[in-house]
Amino acid sequence: MSEETQREETQREETQAAPSGLHVVVTGATGNVGTAVVRALGEQDAVKSILGVARRATEWTAPKARFEAVDVATAELDSTMRGAGALIHLAWLFHPTHKPEKTWENNVLGTIRTLTAAADAQVPVIVVASSVGAYSPGPEDGHAVDESWPTHGWPGAAYPREKAYLERWLDVFERDHPQIRVVRMRPGFIFQRGSASAQRRIFGGPFVPGSLVRAIPVVPDMPGLSMQILHADDVADAYVRAVLRPVRGPFNLAAEPPVDAHTLGDLLGARVVPVRSGLVRSAAAAAWHTHLAPAEPGLFDTVLRLPLMDCARARSELGWSPAHSPVEVLREFVDGLRSGAGLPTPPLAPDSVRGRIQELATGVGARP
């Protein structure tokens, strides 16, 4: 079968499987993945309307979309889910990292509240954001794992603990609601130019200037430092396909090849230097404990233990493949860091002096 014929067959299958006049609810709609998902949904003929849900009000607009300020951890959600043909649940907090009970309230309990409300409203399709971070440490031989690899996370950080807990909860939810088509997305690290300032705030903090990216002389090379990344638009494409195609279960999402220290060194024009991971970990822990950096050291431990993912299922069942190479994604993201790029939503606001002062005033990594 030629590539053109295969593409026509794929489009025909999607048309036959896709419902029409679909109303989709997207939680976390103003974040890195959420903005890309809302944009992608708006391009689909099968999608009639989109309700974007976020904790904070936004003036950002997108085709077919309206937005509501709703806190999934506390708000009444019955009216939010009413009439939805699909729910895409993306809402997630990384901060405050020094108060994991607060992220648990939003990320775990908020997810449970949201999906329970969707089930009560008889929403037939639910697509949930899981993560590569839900996986247990990778195999010693480094081979890529499929979706059957254990999802027990890494216990030393809130993010993988919460993702792993929700994987177990979803096991029970799917059993109790067989009429709902539940899809779990497990993407790698997700970037776009417009998320650069937000991710600097989340992981780097106010003391990391964007211009620093121009002047990094060395990149540390440590055992286990190999990551799979992808563009937010490619992730969004997979989410849309999961809504429109009759699929269930988990899907790994990543672009190839994995990114390592040498990839970063080539991109930044920096020298790659072998470094003991314990030294970097100690520095990260000191910065976090003294509130100089927002990212807890357990995230560093998590990254070094993540498995590489085999994405064959997404290719075969979703017909998905990333349009952006890892180097293209990183180049775009680094350019965004250098220019302080963002998008017109509260979580993705561009870099600014006022914003950095606010980060300091509210406590580094302390504000949700």
mmCIF file of C-alpha atoms in Angstrom:
data_model
loop_
_atom_site.group_PDB
_atom_site.id
_atom_site.type_symbol
_atom_site.label_atom_id
_atom_site.label_comp_id
_atom_site.label_asym_id
_atom_site.label_seq_id
_atom_site.Cartn_x
_atom_site.Cartn_y
_atom_site.Cartn_z
ATOM 1 C CA MET A 1 0.000 0.000 0.000
ATOM 2 C CA SER A 2 1.410 3.407 -0.978
ATOM 3 C CA GLU A 3 1.817 6.171 1.586
ATOM 4 C CA GLU A 4 -0.931 8.216 -0.084
ATOM 5 C CA THR A 5 -3.336 5.268 -0.139
ATOM 6 C CA GLN A 6 -2.574 4.506 3.498
ATOM 7 C CA ARG A 7 -3.241 8.141 4.429
ATOM 8 C CA GLU A 8 -6.589 8.079 2.597
ATOM 9 C CA GLU A 9 -7.521 4.842 4.379
ATOM 10 C CA THR A 10 -6.623 6.360 7.742
ATOM 11 C CA GLN A 11 -8.741 9.443 7.040
ATOM 12 C CA ARG A 12 -11.678 7.244 5.996
ATOM 13 C CA GLU A 13 -11.430 5.209 9.212
ATOM 14 C CA GLU A 14 -11.320 8.382 11.299
ATOM 15 C CA THR A 15 -14.394 9.765 9.535
ATOM 16 C CA GLN A 16 -16.326 6.553 10.104
ATOM 17 C CA ALA A 17 -15.332 6.332 13.798
ATOM 18 C CA ALA A 18 -15.748 10.008 14.683
ATOM 19 C CA PRO A 19 -19.001 11.254 16.200
ATOM 20 C CA SER A 20 -20.421 14.528 14.908
ATOM 21 C CA GLY A 21 -21.499 17.621 16.818
ATOM 22 C CA LEU A 22 -19.191 16.703 19.684
ATOM 23 C CA HIS A 23 -18.969 18.876 22.808
ATOM 24 C CA VAL A 24 -15.620 18.377 24.564
ATOM 25 C CA VAL A 25 -14.677 19.512 28.080
ATOM 26 C CA VAL A 26 -10.962 20.182 28.628
ATOM 27 C CA THR A 27 -9.659 20.734 32.148
ATOM 28 C CA GLY A 28 -6.314 22.476 32.536
ATOM 29 C CA ALA A 29 -7.184 24.170 29.260
ATOM 30 C CA THR A 30 -4.862 27.178 29.634
ATOM 31 C CA GLY A 31 -1.621 25.294 30.319
ATOM 32 C CA ASN A 32 1.138 23.917 28.117
ATOM 33 C CA VAL A 33 -0.775 20.903 26.818
ATOM 34 C CA GLY A 34 -4.232 22.397 27.314
ATOM 35 C CA THR A 35 -3.735 25.311 24.924
ATOM 36 C CA ALA A 36 -2.428 22.943 22.250
ATOM 37 C CA VAL A 37 -5.345 20.528 22.773
ATOM 38 C CA VAL A 38 -7.947 23.300 22.562
ATOM 39 C CA ARG A 39 -6.374 24.587 19.346
ATOM 40 C CA ALA A 40 -6.295 21.096 17.834
ATOM 41 C CA LEU A 41 -9.894 20.313 18.795
ATOM 42 C CA GLY A 42 -11.047 23.544 17.182
ATOM 43 C CA GLU A 43 -9.699 22.333 13.826
ATOM 44 C CA GLN A 44 -11.847 19.190 13.838
ATOM 45 C CA ASP A 45 -15.098 19.139 11.866
ATOM 46 C CA ALA A 46 -16.490 16.541 14.287
ATOM 47 C CA VAL A 47 -16.071 18.910 17.243
ATOM 48 C CA LYS A 48 -18.887 21.432 17.603
ATOM 49 C CA SER A 49 -17.922 23.130 20.861
ATOM 50 C CA ILE A 50 -15.235 23.144 23.555
ATOM 51 C CA LEU A 51 -15.497 24.118 27.204
ATOM 52 C CA GLY A 52 -12.077 25.048 28.537
ATOM 53 C CA VAL A 53 -11.798 24.742 32.314
ATOM 54 C CA ALA A 54 -9.011 26.322 34.371
ATOM 55 C CA ARG A 55 -8.477 27.521 37.949
ATOM 56 C CA ARG A 56 -7.968 31.110 36.841
ATOM 57 C CA ALA A 57 -9.952 33.154 34.352
ATOM 58 C CA THR A 58 -8.350 33.833 30.999
ATOM 59 C CA GLU A 59 -8.839 36.310 28.175
ATOM 60 C CA TRP A 60 -7.283 33.896 25.670
ATOM 61 C CA THR A 61 -9.673 32.820 22.927
ATOM 62 C CA ALA A 62 -9.716 29.913 20.488
ATOM 63 C CA PRO A 63 -12.117 28.730 17.772
ATOM 64 C CA LYS A 64 -15.218 26.889 19.062
ATOM 65 C CA ALA A 65 -14.083 27.380 22.674
ATOM 66 C CA ARG A 66 -15.416 29.189 25.700
ATOM 67 C CA PHE A 67 -13.695 29.204 29.073
ATOM 68 C CA GLU A 68 -14.795 28.976 32.686
ATOM 69 C CA ALA A 69 -12.801 29.506 35.875
ATOM 70 C CA VAL A 70 -13.388 26.282 37.821
ATOM 71 C CA ASP A 71 -11.236 24.724 40.543
ATOM 72 C CA VAL A 72 -11.589 20.960 40.098
ATOM 73 C CA ALA A 73 -10.498 20.393 43.714
ATOM 74 C CA THR A 74 -13.378 22.337 45.240
ATOM 75 C CA ALA A 75 -16.024 23.417 42.721
ATOM 76 C CA GLU A 76 -19.335 21.832 41.855
ATOM 77 C CA LEU A 77 -18.675 19.961 38.598
ATOM 78 C CA ASP A 78 -22.062 18.561 37.580
ATOM 79 C CA SER A 79 -22.937 21.524 35.372
ATOM 80 C CA THR A 80 -19.422 21.540 33.904
ATOM 81 C CA MET A 81 -19.850 17.986 32.612
ATOM 82 C CA ARG A 82 -23.428 18.319 31.420
ATOM 83 C CA GLY A 83 -23.830 17.487 27.735
ATOM 84 C CA ALA A 84 -20.189 16.530 27.188
ATOM 85 C CA GLY A 85 -19.429 13.889 24.594
ATOM 86 C CA ALA A 86 -15.843 13.648 25.833
ATOM 87 C CA LEU A 87 -13.666 14.848 28.694
ATOM 88 C CA ILE A 88 -9.940 15.514 28.373
ATOM 89 C CA HIS A 89 -8.524 15.858 31.876
ATOM 90 C CA LEU A 90 -5.233 17.755 32.039
ATOM 91 C CA ALA A 91 -5.520 19.845 35.228
ATOM 92 C CA TRP A 92 -2.324 19.526 37.279
ATOM 93 C CA LEU A 93 -0.313 21.575 39.797
ATOM 94 C CA PHE A 94 3.465 21.343 40.313
ATOM 95 C CA HIS A 95 3.549 23.935 43.100
ATOM 96 C CA PRO A 96 3.735 24.316 46.056
ATOM 97 C CA THR A 97 6.529 21.739 46.150
ATOM 98 C CA HIS A 98 7.093 22.228 49.895
ATOM 99 C CA LYS A 99 3.455 21.361 50.621
ATOM 100 C CA PRO A 100 2.726 18.076 48.848
ATOM 101 C CA GLU A 101 -0.659 17.868 50.555
ATOM 102 C CA LYS A 102 -1.759 20.820 48.392
ATOM 103 C CA THR A 103 -0.706 19.240 45.108
ATOM 104 C CA TRP A 104 -2.311 15.967 46.258
ATOM 105 C CA GLU A 105 -5.585 17.815 46.863
ATOM 106 C CA ASN A 106 -5.626 19.199 43.320
ATOM 107 C CA ASN A 107 -3.923 16.456 41.347
ATOM 108 C CA VAL A 108 -5.242 13.302 42.969
ATOM 109 C CA LEU A 109 -8.452 14.293 44.734
ATOM 110 C CA GLY A 110 -9.279 16.798 41.991
ATOM 111 C CA THR A 111 -8.889 14.100 39.340
ATOM 112 C CA ILE A 112 -11.082 11.721 41.301
ATOM 113 C CA ARG A 113 -13.764 14.421 41.707
ATOM 114 C CA THR A 114 -13.603 15.325 38.021
ATOM 115 C CA LEU A 115 -13.854 11.792 36.672
ATOM 116 C CA THR A 116 -16.567 10.877 39.160
ATOM 117 C CA ALA A 117 -18.600 13.877 38.032
ATOM 118 C CA ALA A 118 -18.053 12.862 34.410
ATOM 119 C CA ALA A 119 -19.264 9.349 35.149
ATOM 120 C CA ASP A 120 -22.348 10.705 36.943
ATOM 121 C CA ALA A 121 -23.055 12.880 33.883
ATOM 122 C CA GLN A 122 -22.669 9.812 31.641
ATOM 123 C CA VAL A 123 -19.789 11.265 29.634
ATOM 124 C CA PRO A 124 -18.921 8.357 27.283
ATOM 125 C CA VAL A 125 -15.233 9.152 26.618
ATOM 126 C CA ILE A 126 -12.578 10.217 29.125
ATOM 127 C CA VAL A 127 -8.955 10.863 28.142
ATOM 128 C CA VAL A 128 -6.651 11.331 31.127
ATOM 129 C CA ALA A 129 -3.144 12.785 31.284
ATOM 130 C CA SER A 130 -0.833 10.252 32.856
ATOM 131 C CA SER A 131 2.924 10.452 32.231
ATOM 132 C CA VAL A 132 6.199 8.660 31.700
ATOM 133 C CA GLY A 133 6.673 9.680 35.325
ATOM 134 C CA ALA A 134 4.087 7.086 36.356
ATOM 135 C CA TYR A 135 6.402 4.269 35.311
ATOM 136 C CA SER A 136 8.588 2.306 37.681
ATOM 137 C CA PRO A 137 12.360 2.616 37.120
ATOM 138 C CA GLY A 138 13.410 1.272 33.744
ATOM 139 C CA PRO A 139 15.056 -2.073 33.016
ATOM 140 C CA GLU A 140 18.788 -2.422 33.652
ATOM 141 C CA ASP A 141 19.538 -3.180 30.015
ATOM 142 C CA GLY A 142 17.852 0.087 28.963
ATOM 143 C CA HIS A 143 15.429 -1.419 26.462
ATOM 144 C CA ALA A 144 12.294 0.579 25.662
ATOM 145 C CA VAL A 145 9.181 -0.541 27.521
ATOM 146 C CA ASP A 146 5.623 -0.786 26.287
ATOM 147 C CA GLU A 147 2.447 0.126 28.167
ATOM 148 C CA SER A 148 2.550 -3.094 30.220
ATOM 149 C CA TRP A 149 5.584 -1.885 32.228
ATOM 150 C CA PRO A 150 4.690 -1.406 35.948
ATOM 151 C CA THR A 151 3.367 2.048 36.879
ATOM 152 C CA HIS A 152 4.464 2.388 40.504
ATOM 153 C CA GLY A 153 6.401 5.606 39.941
ATOM 154 C CA TRP A 154 9.349 6.745 42.050
ATOM 155 C CA PRO A 155 8.456 7.274 45.729
ATOM 156 C CA GLY A 156 10.858 10.156 46.331
ATOM 157 C CA ALA A 157 8.851 12.900 44.586
ATOM 158 C CA ALA A 158 5.248 14.075 44.636
ATOM 159 C CA TYR A 159 4.779 14.067 40.859
ATOM 160 C CA PRO A 160 5.467 10.350 40.216
ATOM 161 C CA ARG A 161 3.690 9.340 43.450
ATOM 162 C CA GLU A 162 0.546 11.149 42.366
ATOM 163 C CA LYS A 163 0.647 9.842 38.807
ATOM 164 C CA ALA A 164 1.185 6.274 40.037
ATOM 165 C CA TYR A 165 -1.663 6.523 42.562
ATOM 166 C CA LEU A 166 -4.030 7.681 39.842
ATOM 167 C CA GLU A 167 -3.009 4.764 37.642
ATOM 168 C CA ARG A 168 -4.204 2.415 40.394
ATOM 169 C CA TRP A 169 -7.388 4.417 40.905
ATOM 170 C CA LEU A 170 -8.090 4.340 37.168
ATOM 171 C CA ASP A 171 -7.787 0.545 37.217
ATOM 172 C CA VAL A 172 -10.771 0.444 39.580
ATOM 173 C CA PHE A 173 -12.638 3.236 37.772
ATOM 174 C CA GLU A 174 -12.440 1.369 34.452
ATOM 175 C CA ARG A 175 -13.627 -1.838 36.088
ATOM 176 C CA ASP A 176 -16.607 -0.085 37.674
ATOM 177 C CA HIS A 177 -17.534 1.896 34.533
ATOM 178 C CA PRO A 178 -17.100 -0.470 31.557
ATOM 179 C CA GLN A 179 -19.499 1.691 29.515
ATOM 180 C CA ILE A 180 -16.995 4.573 29.557
ATOM 181 C CA ARG A 181 -14.136 4.498 27.089
ATOM 182 C CA VAL A 182 -11.123 5.506 29.195
ATOM 183 C CA VAL A 183 -7.791 6.397 27.587
ATOM 184 C CA ARG A 184 -4.582 7.139 29.508
ATOM 185 C CA MET A 185 -1.889 9.178 27.803
ATOM 186 C CA ARG A 186 1.703 8.652 28.999
ATOM 187 C CA PRO A 187 3.794 11.272 27.240
ATOM 188 C CA GLY A 188 7.444 12.115 27.731
ATOM 189 C CA PHE A 189 8.636 15.665 28.429
ATOM 190 C CA ILE A 190 6.473 18.200 26.596
ATOM 191 C CA PHE A 191 7.699 21.539 25.274
ATOM 192 C CA GLN A 192 6.679 24.387 23.017
ATOM 193 C CA ARG A 193 7.967 27.914 22.584
ATOM 194 C CA GLY A 194 4.996 29.398 24.409
ATOM 195 C CA SER A 195 5.611 27.256 27.515
ATOM 196 C CA ALA A 196 9.232 28.359 27.998
ATOM 197 C CA SER A 197 8.652 31.013 30.666
ATOM 198 C CA ALA A 198 6.140 28.850 32.523
ATOM 199 C CA GLN A 199 8.538 25.902 32.676
ATOM 200 C CA ARG A 200 11.337 28.198 33.787
ATOM 201 C CA ARG A 201 9.082 29.298 36.670
ATOM 202 C CA ILE A 202 8.082 25.736 37.541
ATOM 203 C CA PHE A 203 11.499 24.093 37.444
ATOM 204 C CA GLY A 204 14.126 26.834 37.458
ATOM 205 C CA GLY A 205 12.709 29.696 39.473
ATOM 206 C CA PRO A 206 13.258 33.469 39.396
ATOM 207 C CA PHE A 207 17.054 33.273 39.683
ATOM 208 C CA VAL A 208 17.404 31.603 36.275
ATOM 209 C CA PRO A 209 17.598 34.331 33.608
ATOM 210 C CA GLY A 210 16.560 33.394 30.108
ATOM 211 C CA SER A 211 19.758 34.889 28.764
ATOM 212 C CA LEU A 212 21.688 32.270 30.738
ATOM 213 C CA VAL A 213 20.827 29.781 28.015
ATOM 214 C CA ARG A 214 23.144 31.693 25.680
ATOM 215 C CA ALA A 215 26.132 31.354 27.965
ATOM 216 C CA ILE A 216 26.138 27.788 29.355
ATOM 217 C CA PRO A 217 29.745 26.591 28.921
ATOM 218 C CA VAL A 218 29.250 22.941 29.930
ATOM 219 C CA VAL A 219 26.501 20.335 30.074
ATOM 220 C CA PRO A 220 26.809 17.651 32.768
ATOM 221 C CA ASP A 221 26.718 14.066 31.558
ATOM 222 C CA MET A 222 25.406 11.591 34.132
ATOM 223 C CA PRO A 223 24.401 7.922 34.041
ATOM 224 C CA GLY A 224 20.709 7.642 33.234
ATOM 225 C CA LEU A 225 20.408 11.150 31.777
ATOM 226 C CA SER A 226 18.412 10.340 28.656
ATOM 227 C CA MET A 227 14.953 11.780 28.061
ATOM 228 C CA GLN A 228 12.223 11.382 25.497
ATOM 229 C CA ILE A 229 10.603 14.661 24.556
ATOM 230 C CA LEU A 230 7.945 15.896 22.168
ATOM 231 C CA HIS A 231 6.136 19.011 21.046
ATOM 232 C CA ALA A 232 2.877 20.086 22.686
ATOM 233 C CA ASP A 233 1.179 20.130 19.271
ATOM 234 C CA ASP A 234 2.134 16.486 18.705
ATOM 235 C CA VAL A 235 0.713 15.554 22.104
ATOM 236 C CA ALA A 236 -2.473 17.434 21.251
ATOM 237 C CA ASP A 237 -2.776 15.491 17.999
ATOM 238 C CA ALA A 238 -2.673 12.233 19.960
ATOM 239 C CA TYR A 239 -5.354 13.454 22.393
ATOM 240 C CA VAL A 240 -7.674 14.406 19.552
ATOM 241 C CA ARG A 241 -7.164 11.035 17.893
ATOM 242 C CA ALA A 242 -7.948 9.307 21.200
ATOM 243 C CA VAL A 243 -11.241 11.199 21.415
ATOM 244 C CA LEU A 244 -12.277 10.460 17.835
ATOM 245 C CA ARG A 245 -11.087 6.858 17.496
ATOM 246 C CA PRO A 246 -12.615 3.855 19.333
ATOM 247 C CA VAL A 247 -9.533 3.087 21.443
ATOM 248 C CA ARG A 248 -9.056 2.319 25.137
ATOM 249 C CA GLY A 249 -6.236 1.989 27.603
ATOM 250 C CA PRO A 250 -2.758 3.516 27.868
ATOM 251 C CA PHE A 251 -0.605 4.996 25.133
ATOM 252 C CA ASN A 252 3.076 5.944 25.288
ATOM 253 C CA LEU A 253 3.900 9.182 23.458
ATOM 254 C CA ALA A 254 7.401 10.343 22.548
ATOM 255 C CA ALA A 255 9.546 11.450 19.640
ATOM 256 C CA GLU A 256 12.754 9.703 18.636
ATOM 257 C CA PRO A 257 15.615 9.633 19.323
ATOM 258 C CA PRO A 258 15.992 10.229 23.075
ATOM 259 C CA VAL A 259 17.792 13.388 24.139
ATOM 260 C CA ASP A 260 21.027 13.069 26.135
ATOM 261 C CA ALA A 261 23.791 15.402 27.306
ATOM 262 C CA HIS A 262 25.503 15.292 23.910
ATOM 263 C CA THR A 263 22.303 16.439 22.181
ATOM 264 C CA LEU A 264 22.051 19.374 24.576
ATOM 265 C CA GLY A 265 25.745 20.152 24.203
ATOM 266 C CA ASP A 266 25.486 20.312 20.423
ATOM 267 C CA LEU A 267 22.395 22.503 20.609
ATOM 268 C CA LEU A 268 23.879 24.968 23.106
ATOM 269 C CA GLY A 269 27.423 24.881 21.782
ATOM 270 C CA ALA A 270 28.579 23.669 25.191
ATOM 271 C CA ARG A 271 31.164 21.132 26.255
ATOM 272 C CA VAL A 272 29.879 17.839 27.686
ATOM 273 C CA VAL A 273 31.550 16.969 30.993
ATOM 274 C CA PRO A 274 31.025 13.724 32.952
ATOM 275 C CA VAL A 275 29.702 14.541 36.433
ATOM 276 C CA ARG A 276 28.746 12.363 39.381
ATOM 277 C CA SER A 277 24.989 12.488 39.752
ATOM 278 C CA GLY A 278 25.341 12.716 43.527
ATOM 279 C CA LEU A 279 27.011 16.118 43.221
ATOM 280 C CA VAL A 280 24.220 17.515 41.063
ATOM 281 C CA ARG A 281 21.617 15.991 43.324
ATOM 282 C CA SER A 282 23.191 17.589 46.407
ATOM 283 C CA ALA A 283 23.216 21.000 44.718
ATOM 284 C CA ALA A 284 19.579 20.614 43.688
ATOM 285 C CA ALA A 285 18.596 19.584 47.219
ATOM 286 C CA ALA A 286 20.416 22.551 48.758
ATOM 287 C CA ALA A 287 18.739 24.986 46.370
ATOM 288 C CA TRP A 288 15.306 23.529 47.112
ATOM 289 C CA HIS A 289 15.676 23.417 50.892
ATOM 290 C CA THR A 290 16.860 27.038 50.953
ATOM 291 C CA HIS A 291 13.991 28.122 48.657
ATOM 292 C CA LEU A 292 16.352 29.226 45.897
ATOM 293 C CA ALA A 293 14.845 26.805 43.376
ATOM 294 C CA PRO A 294 11.281 25.450 43.118
ATOM 295 C CA ALA A 295 11.952 21.890 41.896
ATOM 296 C CA GLU A 296 12.245 19.254 44.611
ATOM 297 C CA PRO A 297 15.349 17.024 44.364
ATOM 298 C CA GLY A 298 13.177 13.946 44.042
ATOM 299 C CA LEU A 299 12.320 15.052 40.504
ATOM 300 C CA PHE A 300 16.010 14.808 39.628
ATOM 301 C CA ASP A 301 16.060 11.268 41.013
ATOM 302 C CA THR A 302 12.949 10.463 38.982
ATOM 303 C CA VAL A 303 14.420 11.655 35.688
ATOM 304 C CA LEU A 304 17.524 9.476 36.083
ATOM 305 C CA ARG A 305 15.363 6.374 36.593
ATOM 306 C CA LEU A 306 12.718 6.789 33.907
ATOM 307 C CA PRO A 307 12.441 4.063 31.295
ATOM 308 C CA LEU A 308 12.548 4.739 27.586
ATOM 309 C CA MET A 309 9.126 4.182 26.044
ATOM 310 C CA ASP A 310 8.119 2.104 23.047
ATOM 311 C CA CYS A 311 5.404 4.051 21.178
ATOM 312 C CA ALA A 312 4.378 1.323 18.733
ATOM 313 C CA ARG A 313 0.818 1.166 20.092
ATOM 314 C CA ALA A 314 0.213 4.866 19.426
ATOM 315 C CA ARG A 315 1.494 4.437 15.888
ATOM 316 C CA SER A 316 -0.624 1.390 15.127
ATOM 317 C CA GLU A 317 -3.904 2.133 16.947
ATOM 318 C CA LEU A 318 -4.003 5.935 16.888
ATOM 319 C CA GLY A 319 -2.234 6.322 13.556
ATOM 320 C CA TRP A 320 -0.058 8.839 15.399
ATOM 321 C CA SER A 321 3.486 9.935 14.750
ATOM 322 C CA PRO A 322 5.177 13.156 15.903
ATOM 323 C CA ALA A 323 5.683 15.871 13.306
ATOM 324 C CA HIS A 324 8.543 17.521 15.226
ATOM 325 C CA SER A 325 11.953 16.001 15.895
ATOM 326 C CA PRO A 326 13.440 16.288 19.416
ATOM 327 C CA VAL A 327 16.110 18.709 18.168
ATOM 328 C CA GLU A 328 13.435 20.918 16.572
ATOM 329 C CA VAL A 329 11.454 20.895 19.814
ATOM 330 C CA LEU A 330 14.474 21.818 21.919
ATOM 331 C CA ARG A 331 15.579 24.534 19.514
ATOM 332 C CA GLU A 332 12.138 26.120 19.643
ATOM 333 C CA PHE A 333 11.997 25.857 23.432
ATOM 334 C CA VAL A 334 15.472 27.324 23.953
ATOM 335 C CA ASP A 335 14.562 30.221 21.690
ATOM 336 C CA GLY A 336 11.511 30.755 23.883
ATOM 337 C CA LEU A 337 13.656 30.789 27.013
ATOM 338 C CA ARG A 338 16.033 33.330 25.524
ATOM 339 C CA SER A 339 13.212 35.667 24.547
ATOM 340 C CA GLY A 340 10.996 35.154 27.609
ATOM 341 C CA ALA A 341 8.210 33.764 25.439
ATOM 342 C CA GLY A 342 4.778 32.837 26.713
ATOM 343 C CA LEU A 343 1.097 32.781 25.812
ATOM 344 C CA PRO A 344 -1.775 35.021 26.987
ATOM 345 C CA THR A 345 -3.006 32.734 29.779
ATOM 346 C CA PRO A 346 -2.221 32.969 33.519
ATOM 347 C CA PRO A 347 -0.023 29.838 33.708
ATOM 348 C CA LEU A 348 1.830 30.600 30.465
ATOM 349 C CA ALA A 349 2.363 34.337 30.969
ATOM 350 C CA PRO A 350 5.542 35.657 29.316
ATOM 351 C CA ASP A 351 8.597 36.430 31.420
ATOM 352 C CA SER A 352 8.734 39.883 33.013
ATOM 353 C CA VAL A 353 10.498 41.755 35.804
ATOM 354 C CA ARG A 354 7.180 42.192 37.591
ATOM 355 C CA GLY A 355 6.497 38.484 37.327
ATOM 356 C CA ARG A 356 9.877 37.547 38.781
ATOM 357 C CA ILE A 357 9.375 39.950 41.683
ATOM 358 C CA GLN A 358 6.041 38.275 42.343
ATOM 359 C CA GLU A 359 7.710 34.850 42.312
ATOM 360 C CA LEU A 360 10.094 36.070 45.012
ATOM 361 C CA ALA A 361 7.421 37.866 47.010
ATOM 362 C CA THR A 362 5.133 34.825 47.169
ATOM 363 C CA GLY A 363 7.989 32.403 47.901
ATOM 364 C CA VAL A 364 9.909 30.408 45.303
ATOM 365 C CA GLY A 365 7.827 27.402 44.360
ATOM 366 C CA ALA A 366 5.180 28.291 46.942
ATOM 367 C CA ARG A 367 2.334 29.603 44.804
ATOM 368 C CA PRO A 368 0.005 27.095 43.093
#
